[in-house]
Each structure stands twice: as C-alpha cells, then as structure tokens.
Short mmCIF file of C-alpha atoms in Angstrom, two decimals:
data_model
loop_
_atom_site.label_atom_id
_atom_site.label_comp_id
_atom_site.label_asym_id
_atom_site.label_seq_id
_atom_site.Cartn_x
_atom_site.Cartn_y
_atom_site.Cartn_z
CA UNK A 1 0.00 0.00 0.00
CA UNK A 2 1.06 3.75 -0.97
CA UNK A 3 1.93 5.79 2.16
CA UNK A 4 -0.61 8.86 2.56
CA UNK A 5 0.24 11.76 0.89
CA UNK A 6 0.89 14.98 3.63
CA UNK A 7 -1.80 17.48 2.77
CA UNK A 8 -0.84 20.97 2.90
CA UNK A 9 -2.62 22.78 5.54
CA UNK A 10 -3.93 26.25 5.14
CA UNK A 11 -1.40 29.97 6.15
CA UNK A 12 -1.83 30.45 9.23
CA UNK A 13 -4.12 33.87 9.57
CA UNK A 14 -2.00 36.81 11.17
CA UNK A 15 -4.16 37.84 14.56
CA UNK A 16 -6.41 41.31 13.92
CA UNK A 17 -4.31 44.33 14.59
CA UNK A 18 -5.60 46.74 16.92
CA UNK A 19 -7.54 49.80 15.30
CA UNK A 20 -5.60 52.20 15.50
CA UNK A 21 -7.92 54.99 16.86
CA UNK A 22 -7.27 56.95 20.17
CA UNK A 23 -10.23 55.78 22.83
CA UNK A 24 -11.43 58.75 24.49
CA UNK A 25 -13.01 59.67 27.45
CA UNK A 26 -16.48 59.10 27.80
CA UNK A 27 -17.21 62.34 29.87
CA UNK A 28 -14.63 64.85 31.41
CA UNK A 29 -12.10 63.84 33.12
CA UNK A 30 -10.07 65.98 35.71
CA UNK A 31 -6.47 65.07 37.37
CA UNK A 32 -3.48 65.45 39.46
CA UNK A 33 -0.33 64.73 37.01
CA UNK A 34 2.33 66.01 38.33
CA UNK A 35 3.10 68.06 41.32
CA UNK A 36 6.29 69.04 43.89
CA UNK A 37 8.24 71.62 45.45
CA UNK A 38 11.49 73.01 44.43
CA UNK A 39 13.81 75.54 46.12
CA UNK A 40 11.07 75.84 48.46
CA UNK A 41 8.70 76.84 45.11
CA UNK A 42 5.69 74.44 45.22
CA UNK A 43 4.90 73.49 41.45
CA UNK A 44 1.37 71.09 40.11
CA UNK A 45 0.23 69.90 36.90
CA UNK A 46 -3.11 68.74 36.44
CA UNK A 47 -4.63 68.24 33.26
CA UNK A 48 -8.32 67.45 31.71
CA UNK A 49 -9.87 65.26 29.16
CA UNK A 50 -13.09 65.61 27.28
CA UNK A 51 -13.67 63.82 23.96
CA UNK A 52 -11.39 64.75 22.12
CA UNK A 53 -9.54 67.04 23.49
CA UNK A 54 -6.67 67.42 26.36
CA UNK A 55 -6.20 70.86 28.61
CA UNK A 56 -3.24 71.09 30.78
CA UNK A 57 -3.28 73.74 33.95
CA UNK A 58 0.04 74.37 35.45
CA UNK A 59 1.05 76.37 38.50
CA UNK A 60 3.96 77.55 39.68
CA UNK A 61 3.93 78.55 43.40
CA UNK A 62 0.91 80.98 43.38
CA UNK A 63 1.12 81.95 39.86
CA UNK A 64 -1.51 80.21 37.20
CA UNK A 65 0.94 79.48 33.81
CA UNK A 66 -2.60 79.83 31.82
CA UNK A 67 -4.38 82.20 33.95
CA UNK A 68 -4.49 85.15 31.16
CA UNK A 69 -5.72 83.21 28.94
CA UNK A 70 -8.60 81.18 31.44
CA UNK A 71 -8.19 78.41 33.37
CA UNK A 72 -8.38 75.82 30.67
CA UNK A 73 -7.07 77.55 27.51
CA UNK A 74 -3.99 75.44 26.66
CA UNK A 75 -6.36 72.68 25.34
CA UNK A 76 -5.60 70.53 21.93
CA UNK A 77 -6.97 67.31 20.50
CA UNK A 78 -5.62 64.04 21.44
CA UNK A 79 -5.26 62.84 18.31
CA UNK A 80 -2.42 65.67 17.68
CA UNK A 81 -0.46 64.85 20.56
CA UNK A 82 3.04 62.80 19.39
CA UNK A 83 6.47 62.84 20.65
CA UNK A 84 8.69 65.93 19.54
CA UNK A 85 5.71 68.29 18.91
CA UNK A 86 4.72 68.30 22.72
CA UNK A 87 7.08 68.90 24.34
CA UNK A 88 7.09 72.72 26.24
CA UNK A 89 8.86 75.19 28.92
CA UNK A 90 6.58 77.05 30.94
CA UNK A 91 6.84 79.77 32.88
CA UNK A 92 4.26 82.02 34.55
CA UNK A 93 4.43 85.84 34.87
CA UNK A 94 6.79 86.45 38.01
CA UNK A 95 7.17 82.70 38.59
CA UNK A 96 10.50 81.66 39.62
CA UNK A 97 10.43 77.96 38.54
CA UNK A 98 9.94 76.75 34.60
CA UNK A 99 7.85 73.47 33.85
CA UNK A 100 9.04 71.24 31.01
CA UNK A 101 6.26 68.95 29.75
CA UNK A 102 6.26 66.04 27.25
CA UNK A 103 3.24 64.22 25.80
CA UNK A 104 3.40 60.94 24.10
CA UNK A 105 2.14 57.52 22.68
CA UNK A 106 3.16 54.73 24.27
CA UNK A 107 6.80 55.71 23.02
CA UNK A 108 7.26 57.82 25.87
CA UNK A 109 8.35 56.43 29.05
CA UNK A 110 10.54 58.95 30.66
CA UNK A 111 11.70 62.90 29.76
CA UNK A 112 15.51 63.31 31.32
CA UNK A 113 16.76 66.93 31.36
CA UNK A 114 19.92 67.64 31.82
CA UNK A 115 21.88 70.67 32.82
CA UNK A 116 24.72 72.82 31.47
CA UNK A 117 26.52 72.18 34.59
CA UNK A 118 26.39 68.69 34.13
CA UNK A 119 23.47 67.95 36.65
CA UNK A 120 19.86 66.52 35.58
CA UNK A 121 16.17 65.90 36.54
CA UNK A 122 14.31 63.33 35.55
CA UNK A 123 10.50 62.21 35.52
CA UNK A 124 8.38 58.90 34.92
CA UNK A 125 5.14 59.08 32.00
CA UNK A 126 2.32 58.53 33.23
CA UNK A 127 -1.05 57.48 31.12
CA UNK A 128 -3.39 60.18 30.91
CA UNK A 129 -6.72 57.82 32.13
CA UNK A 130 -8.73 56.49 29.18
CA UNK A 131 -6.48 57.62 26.18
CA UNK A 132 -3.06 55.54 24.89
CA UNK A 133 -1.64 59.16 25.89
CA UNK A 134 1.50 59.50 28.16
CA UNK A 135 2.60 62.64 29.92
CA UNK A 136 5.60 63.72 32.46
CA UNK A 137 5.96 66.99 34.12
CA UNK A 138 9.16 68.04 35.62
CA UNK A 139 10.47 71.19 37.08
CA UNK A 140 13.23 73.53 36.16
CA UNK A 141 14.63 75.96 38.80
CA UNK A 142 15.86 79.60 39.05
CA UNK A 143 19.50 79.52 36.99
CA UNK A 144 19.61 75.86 35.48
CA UNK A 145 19.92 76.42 31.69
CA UNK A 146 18.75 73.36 30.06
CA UNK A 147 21.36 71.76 27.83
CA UNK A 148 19.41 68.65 26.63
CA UNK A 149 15.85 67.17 26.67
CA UNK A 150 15.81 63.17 26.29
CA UNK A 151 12.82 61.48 25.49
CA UNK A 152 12.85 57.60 26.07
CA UNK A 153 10.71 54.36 25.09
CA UNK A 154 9.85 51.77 28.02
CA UNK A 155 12.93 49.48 26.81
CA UNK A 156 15.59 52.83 27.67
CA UNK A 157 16.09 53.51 24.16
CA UNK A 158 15.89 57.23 23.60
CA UNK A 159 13.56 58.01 20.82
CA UNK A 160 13.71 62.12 20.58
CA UNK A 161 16.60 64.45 21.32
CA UNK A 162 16.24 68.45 22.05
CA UNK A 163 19.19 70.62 22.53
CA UNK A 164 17.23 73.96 21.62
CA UNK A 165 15.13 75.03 24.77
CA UNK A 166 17.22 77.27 27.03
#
C-alpha cells in the first residue's frame, strides 16, 4: 500500500491588529499629574480630558501658567499629541520655577533633562486615564539652563533628542 500523501494545511491567519484609533473619554475627566516643590517653590500639573480634546493647567507657586488666557485655555486634540511636537517650557508671569512637559504615545516612558553644569532631573510618563496618551511633568529651577531634553521608550532607548530650549 502507498503511504498517505501529507496534505498541505492552510497559512496560518495573522491575529487582527488593533484599530488604531485613540479611545477617548467618555465624559470629562479631571487630574493630578504632576506636582512638587522646588527651592522651596511648590509646582502642580493637572490636566483634563473631554472627547477629544486634552487641557493642561500648570502652576507655579501661586502663579496660574494659563491664567491670562482662562483656566483651561492650553487645550488641543488628542489625536495631535506625538512625541517631539509636545514637548514645552513654561513659565508664569513672576514665577521663579519653569515646567518642562512632554506628551506621548506609548513611546514615551521617561523625559531626562539635563543641565549645562552637568546635573539633571528626571520624571516617569504617566497614562493620561482612558487615552493611549503619556505625559511627564518636571520642574526647572531659578538659573539651570537646560542643555538637553531626552525622550525615552519603556525598553531605555531614547527616541527624541532636544538641545534647543534654554
């Protein structure tokens, strides 16, 4: 008797990707992101989602960063937030302290500044709640001039470099 003949079995289908849409909120969402003190300054980020869009609110001791402008002015849509295009300095009228923020997919992990004088600060993303968003918040005080702004993925691998914010 012939020996049975292998049949060939059918490609294996690749799993479904994820969509790649941005969930969002369902109704506003207000919260703490970051906050501290530094050289006796006390500092907070807090920031607030509605579909679709994300407001940040910063404060540096008693001074409102946004305040001219009203409370939730610096607002844009999630959708536009990637590494590299969000990341800021701060400062609020008579503050003494400068924020840096950086907003991110899942790329960003941590933001490390570092100093001219050789020093540097770093800070931990964390996921803004019901969006694939990530955001850190760290502090700059009175006479550090920022040299460099790292951005890094979970894994340590820097994934956006900055040497132009002073």
């Amino acid at each position: 008797a012939a020996a049975p003949r292998p049949t060939a079995s059918a490609p294996a289908s690749p799993p479904p990707s994820p969509s790649p849409s941005i969930p969002t909120p369902t109704g506003p969402i207000t919260f703490n992101l970051a906050a501290g003190t530094l050289d006796g300054v006390d500092w907070h980020a807090q920031a607030h989602l509605t579909s679709p869009n994300f407001c940040l609110h910063l404060t540096i001791g008693s001074a409102v960063v946004d305040a001219p402008a009203g409370y939730w002015n610096n607002c844009l849509p999630l959708t536009m937030i990637t590494p590299g295009e969000s990341v800021g300095v701060h400062v609020a009228r008579g503050g003494p302290l400068r924020l840096i923020t950086a907003f991110g997919s899942d790329r960003l992990a941590r933001v490390v500044v570092t100093f001219m004088d050789g020093t540097s600060r770093k800070a931990d993303a964390v996921r803004l709640p019901g969006s694939t968003t990530l955001g850190a918040v760290l502090p700059v005080a009175p006479g550090q001039v920022i040299s460099v702004i790292d951005l890094y993925d979970p894994s340590g691998v820097r994934v956006d470099h900055y040497t132009d914010y002073r």
